[in-house]
mmCIF file of C-alpha atoms and ligand atoms in Angstrom:
data_model
loop_
_atom_site.group_PDB
_atom_site.id
_atom_site.type_symbol
_atom_site.label_atom_id
_atom_site.label_comp_id
_atom_site.label_asym_id
_atom_site.label_seq_id
_atom_site.Cartn_x
_atom_site.Cartn_y
_atom_site.Cartn_z
ATOM 1 C CA UNK Z 1 139.071 94.091 99.228
ATOM 2 C CA UNK Z 2 135.684 93.211 97.513
ATOM 3 C CA UNK Z 3 133.421 91.324 99.570
ATOM 4 C CA UNK Z 4 130.652 88.738 98.615
ATOM 5 C CA UNK Z 5 127.198 90.064 98.081
ATOM 6 C CA UNK Z 6 124.400 87.726 99.633
ATOM 7 C CA UNK Z 7 121.257 87.455 97.509
ATOM 8 C CA UNK Z 8 117.410 86.752 98.165
ATOM 9 C CA UNK Z 9 116.428 84.189 99.562
ATOM 10 C CA UNK Z 10 119.382 84.063 102.023
ATOM 11 C CA UNK Z 11 117.706 84.757 105.461
ATOM 12 C CA UNK Z 12 120.623 86.863 106.779
ATOM 13 C CA UNK Z 13 118.677 89.609 104.742
ATOM 14 C CA UNK Z 14 115.994 89.400 107.274
ATOM 15 C CA UNK Z 15 118.698 90.179 110.369
ATOM 16 C CA UNK Z 16 117.928 93.326 112.283
ATOM 17 C CA UNK Z 17 121.407 95.104 112.441
ATOM 18 C CA UNK Z 18 122.786 96.543 115.520
ATOM 19 C CA UNK Z 19 123.816 100.190 116.486
ATOM 20 C CA UNK Z 20 127.714 100.997 115.671
ATOM 21 C CA UNK Z 21 129.460 101.793 118.884
ATOM 22 C CA UNK Z 22 132.976 101.427 117.895
ATOM 23 C CA UNK Z 23 134.285 103.776 114.990
ATOM 24 C CA UNK Z 24 137.811 102.563 115.018
ATOM 25 C CA UNK Z 25 140.021 101.531 112.266
ATOM 26 C CA UNK Z 26 138.290 98.452 111.721
ATOM 27 C CA UNK Z 27 134.944 100.246 110.715
ATOM 28 C CA UNK Z 28 136.772 102.509 108.538
ATOM 29 C CA UNK Z 29 138.489 99.493 106.443
ATOM 30 C CA UNK Z 30 135.144 97.864 106.246
ATOM 31 C CA UNK Z 31 133.483 101.245 104.844
ATOM 32 C CA UNK Z 32 136.039 101.147 102.098
ATOM 33 C CA UNK Z 33 135.416 97.583 101.408
ATOM 34 C CA UNK Z 34 131.838 98.283 100.994
ATOM 35 C CA UNK Z 35 132.759 101.065 98.756
ATOM 36 C CA UNK Z 36 134.864 99.034 96.730
ATOM 37 C CA UNK Z 37 132.068 96.290 96.408
ATOM 38 C CA UNK Z 38 129.394 98.473 95.658
ATOM 39 C CA UNK Z 39 131.405 100.298 92.823
ATOM 40 C CA UNK Z 40 132.570 96.567 91.559
ATOM 41 C CA UNK Z 41 129.038 95.632 91.158
ATOM 42 C CA UNK Z 42 127.687 98.750 89.717
ATOM 43 C CA UNK Z 43 125.445 99.913 92.786
ATOM 44 C CA UNK Z 44 124.585 103.375 94.090
ATOM 45 C CA UNK Z 45 123.757 101.900 97.454
ATOM 46 C CA UNK Z 46 124.548 99.041 99.806
ATOM 47 C CA UNK Z 47 123.628 98.192 103.150
ATOM 48 C CA UNK Z 48 126.260 96.216 105.561
ATOM 49 C CA UNK Z 49 123.718 93.520 106.103
ATOM 50 C CA UNK Z 50 124.130 92.772 102.102
ATOM 51 C CA UNK Z 51 127.858 91.647 102.735
ATOM 52 C CA UNK Z 52 126.629 89.798 105.978
ATOM 53 C CA UNK Z 53 127.723 92.303 108.590
ATOM 54 C CA UNK Z 54 124.621 93.095 110.651
ATOM 55 C CA UNK Z 55 125.505 96.652 111.877
ATOM 56 C CA UNK Z 56 123.866 99.673 110.863
ATOM 57 C CA UNK Z 57 125.973 100.944 107.910
ATOM 58 C CA UNK Z 58 124.877 101.805 104.762
ATOM 59 C CA UNK Z 59 126.669 103.940 101.772
ATOM 60 C CA UNK Z 60 125.551 105.852 98.947
ATOM 61 C CA UNK Z 61 126.693 107.064 95.732
ATOM 62 C CA UNK Z 62 124.126 109.111 93.693
ATOM 63 C CA UNK Z 63 125.036 109.193 89.889
ATOM 64 C CA UNK Z 64 125.269 112.673 88.271
ATOM 65 C CA UNK Z 65 123.360 113.419 85.171
ATOM 66 C CA UNK Z 66 125.450 111.613 82.664
ATOM 67 C CA UNK Z 67 125.670 108.599 85.191
ATOM 68 C CA UNK Z 68 128.830 108.754 86.469
ATOM 69 C CA UNK Z 69 129.703 108.156 90.035
ATOM 70 C CA UNK Z 70 132.348 110.665 92.099
ATOM 71 C CA UNK Z 71 133.873 109.729 95.203
ATOM 72 C CA UNK Z 72 133.122 113.081 96.424
ATOM 73 C CA UNK Z 73 129.615 112.027 96.395
ATOM 74 C CA UNK Z 74 129.966 108.892 98.373
ATOM 75 C CA UNK Z 75 127.858 109.170 101.795
ATOM 76 C CA UNK Z 76 128.633 106.954 104.774
ATOM 77 C CA UNK Z 77 125.998 106.725 106.822
ATOM 78 C CA UNK Z 78 125.516 104.942 110.144
ATOM 79 C CA UNK Z 79 122.958 104.681 112.919
ATOM 80 C CA UNK Z 80 120.516 106.469 110.676
ATOM 81 C CA UNK Z 81 117.199 107.973 111.624
ATOM 82 C CA UNK Z 82 114.657 109.622 109.316
ATOM 83 C CA UNK Z 83 112.777 112.539 110.372
ATOM 84 C CA UNK Z 84 110.218 114.656 109.001
ATOM 85 C CA UNK Z 85 109.053 112.385 106.040
ATOM 86 C CA UNK Z 86 107.070 114.087 103.231
ATOM 87 C CA UNK Z 87 105.330 113.450 100.268
ATOM 88 C CA UNK Z 88 105.406 110.312 98.014
ATOM 89 C CA UNK Z 89 107.314 109.210 95.109
ATOM 90 C CA UNK Z 90 107.161 105.979 92.655
ATOM 91 C CA UNK Z 91 110.566 104.768 91.249
ATOM 92 C CA UNK Z 92 111.480 101.683 89.722
ATOM 93 C CA UNK Z 93 113.656 100.034 92.241
ATOM 94 C CA UNK Z 94 116.506 97.382 91.988
ATOM 95 C CA UNK Z 95 118.896 95.752 94.613
ATOM 96 C CA UNK Z 96 122.259 94.304 94.442
ATOM 97 C CA UNK Z 97 120.774 91.319 96.671
ATOM 98 C CA UNK Z 98 117.728 90.784 94.187
ATOM 99 C CA UNK Z 99 119.617 90.775 91.205
ATOM 100 C CA UNK Z 100 118.168 91.274 87.455
ATOM 101 C CA UNK Z 101 114.624 92.608 88.926
ATOM 102 C CA UNK Z 102 113.163 95.910 89.076
ATOM 103 C CA UNK Z 103 109.799 97.189 90.138
ATOM 104 C CA UNK Z 104 107.990 100.366 90.652
ATOM 105 C CA UNK Z 105 107.845 101.078 94.811
ATOM 106 C CA UNK Z 106 106.272 104.221 96.707
ATOM 107 C CA UNK Z 107 108.442 105.738 98.946
ATOM 108 C CA UNK Z 108 108.551 109.411 100.857
ATOM 109 C CA UNK Z 109 109.666 112.244 98.471
ATOM 110 C CA UNK Z 110 111.694 113.800 100.884
ATOM 111 C CA UNK Z 111 112.950 113.688 104.110
ATOM 112 C CA UNK Z 112 115.810 114.636 106.915
ATOM 113 C CA UNK Z 113 118.559 112.288 108.100
ATOM 114 C CA UNK Z 114 120.160 112.322 111.421
ATOM 115 C CA UNK Z 115 123.300 109.938 111.399
ATOM 116 C CA UNK Z 116 126.893 109.631 112.356
ATOM 117 C CA UNK Z 117 130.015 109.636 109.945
ATOM 118 C CA UNK Z 118 132.726 107.271 110.065
ATOM 119 C CA UNK Z 119 134.254 109.191 113.175
ATOM 120 C CA UNK Z 120 130.989 109.146 114.781
ATOM 121 C CA UNK Z 121 130.157 112.709 114.661
ATOM 122 C CA UNK Z 122 126.471 113.777 114.455
ATOM 123 C CA UNK Z 123 125.586 114.684 111.023
ATOM 124 C CA UNK Z 124 122.213 115.515 109.353
ATOM 125 C CA UNK Z 125 121.201 115.845 105.868
ATOM 126 C CA UNK Z 126 118.131 116.934 103.917
ATOM 127 C CA UNK Z 127 117.214 114.407 100.990
ATOM 128 C CA UNK Z 128 114.426 114.079 97.912
ATOM 129 C CA UNK Z 129 113.900 112.598 94.728
ATOM 130 C CA UNK Z 130 116.620 109.512 94.399
ATOM 131 C CA UNK Z 131 118.724 110.501 97.340
ATOM 132 C CA UNK Z 132 115.717 110.225 99.700
ATOM 133 C CA UNK Z 133 114.298 106.868 97.795
ATOM 134 C CA UNK Z 134 117.771 104.965 98.224
ATOM 135 C CA UNK Z 135 118.092 106.165 101.898
ATOM 136 C CA UNK Z 136 114.588 104.778 102.405
ATOM 137 C CA UNK Z 137 115.813 101.594 100.568
ATOM 138 C CA UNK Z 138 118.995 101.006 102.500
ATOM 139 C CA UNK Z 139 117.436 101.840 106.012
ATOM 140 C CA UNK Z 140 115.122 99.183 105.105
ATOM 141 C CA UNK Z 141 117.691 96.546 104.757
ATOM 142 C CA UNK Z 142 118.773 97.562 108.387
ATOM 143 C CA UNK Z 143 115.509 96.367 109.617
ATOM 144 C CA UNK Z 144 115.885 93.020 107.674
ATOM 145 C CA UNK Z 145 113.466 94.180 104.515
ATOM 146 C CA UNK Z 146 113.634 93.977 101.099
ATOM 147 C CA UNK Z 147 111.522 95.998 98.526
ATOM 148 C CA UNK Z 148 109.973 93.127 97.177
ATOM 149 C CA UNK Z 149 108.338 92.698 100.486
ATOM 150 C CA UNK Z 150 106.379 96.113 99.110
ATOM 151 C CA UNK Z 151 104.780 94.482 96.098
ATOM 152 C CA UNK Z 152 101.469 93.614 96.042
ATOM 153 C CA UNK Z 153 100.164 90.118 96.381
ATOM 154 C CA UNK Z 154 99.973 89.748 92.401
ATOM 155 C CA UNK Z 155 103.346 91.476 91.909
ATOM 156 C CA UNK Z 156 105.073 89.329 94.339
ATOM 157 C CA UNK Z 157 103.933 86.052 92.755
ATOM 158 C CA UNK Z 158 104.981 87.594 89.397
ATOM 159 C CA UNK Z 159 108.546 88.148 91.199
ATOM 160 C CA UNK Z 160 108.953 84.709 92.883
ATOM 161 C CA UNK Z 161 108.385 83.205 89.401
ATOM 162 C CA UNK Z 162 110.616 85.303 87.101
ATOM 163 C CA UNK Z 163 113.354 85.387 89.749
ATOM 164 C CA UNK Z 164 113.113 81.446 90.393
ATOM 165 C CA UNK Z 165 113.263 81.116 86.205
ATOM 166 C CA UNK Z 166 116.287 83.431 86.296
ATOM 167 C CA UNK Z 167 118.149 81.378 88.920
ATOM 168 C CA UNK Z 168 117.650 78.418 87.296
ATOM 169 C CA UNK Z 169 118.588 79.623 84.083
ATOM 170 C CA UNK Z 170 121.778 80.854 85.560
ATOM 171 C CA UNK Z 171 122.892 77.117 86.522
HETATM 172 C C1 QAP A 201 119.177 100.652 96.032
HETATM 173 O O1 QAP A 201 120.387 99.660 94.290
HETATM 174 C C2 QAP A 201 118.428 101.872 95.288
HETATM 175 O O2 QAP A 201 119.476 94.148 89.717
HETATM 176 C C3 QAP A 201 120.467 100.417 95.465
HETATM 177 O O3 QAP A 201 121.847 93.209 88.142
HETATM 178 C C4 QAP A 201 117.543 101.134 94.039
HETATM 179 O O4 QAP A 201 122.629 99.910 93.804
HETATM 180 C C5 QAP A 201 118.333 103.106 95.597
HETATM 181 C C6 QAP A 201 121.912 96.619 91.054
HETATM 182 C C7 QAP A 201 116.589 102.071 93.635
HETATM 183 C C8 QAP A 201 117.500 104.077 94.874
HETATM 184 C C9 QAP A 201 116.706 103.617 93.942
HETATM 185 C C10 QAP A 201 120.717 95.722 90.633
HETATM 186 C C11 QAP A 201 123.011 96.424 90.198
HETATM 187 C C12 QAP A 201 122.105 97.813 91.825
HETATM 188 C C13 QAP A 201 120.836 94.828 89.832
HETATM 189 C C14 QAP A 201 121.532 99.263 93.189
HETATM 190 C C15 QAP A 201 121.900 94.742 89.272
HETATM 191 C C16 QAP A 201 123.022 95.215 89.113
HETATM 192 C C17 QAP A 201 121.274 98.373 92.419
HETATM 193 CO CO1 CO A 202 118.939 96.709 98.090
#
């Protein structure tokens, strides 16, 4: 089932998401729905709060060199924790909850992630580059933060103006 994605400035996006404790079939169905929703919207990452569910769940599917996404590369990440972040990297980020807007954001270049999979089993992965960036972007959603909050005052003003205009033009 494709779920509706909530968009800025919906205040729900500011919610602090809660740890997952129930790894039953309801969670598995929800993860499947998140995947279907992300693919239908041409996304590479989605956090549960973007479909109005305030739980510490995110999914990622990083495309290959040709830009194709494969189900084998789908990562389902629950209750994540970043360890040993290193370096800095700049990347032009977007967000399904801030459609049509992209800006350069600075993130850690690499990190180790501890998390649980859909069965509640503890997992660990090492991420660099786009995967590391995507993990940080999605974990920010779990904290109620959007990438636009990392913009300088000047770039944030530019965003508010452009985004409001785009919203108006859509109507
Ligand atoms: C987060 O973002 C991310 O504006 C995932 O019109 C961003 O999937 C991870 C999207 C940058 C790593 C680097 C955005 C689709 C998708 C839009 C997305 C749009 C259609 C964003
Ligand atoms: Co996002």
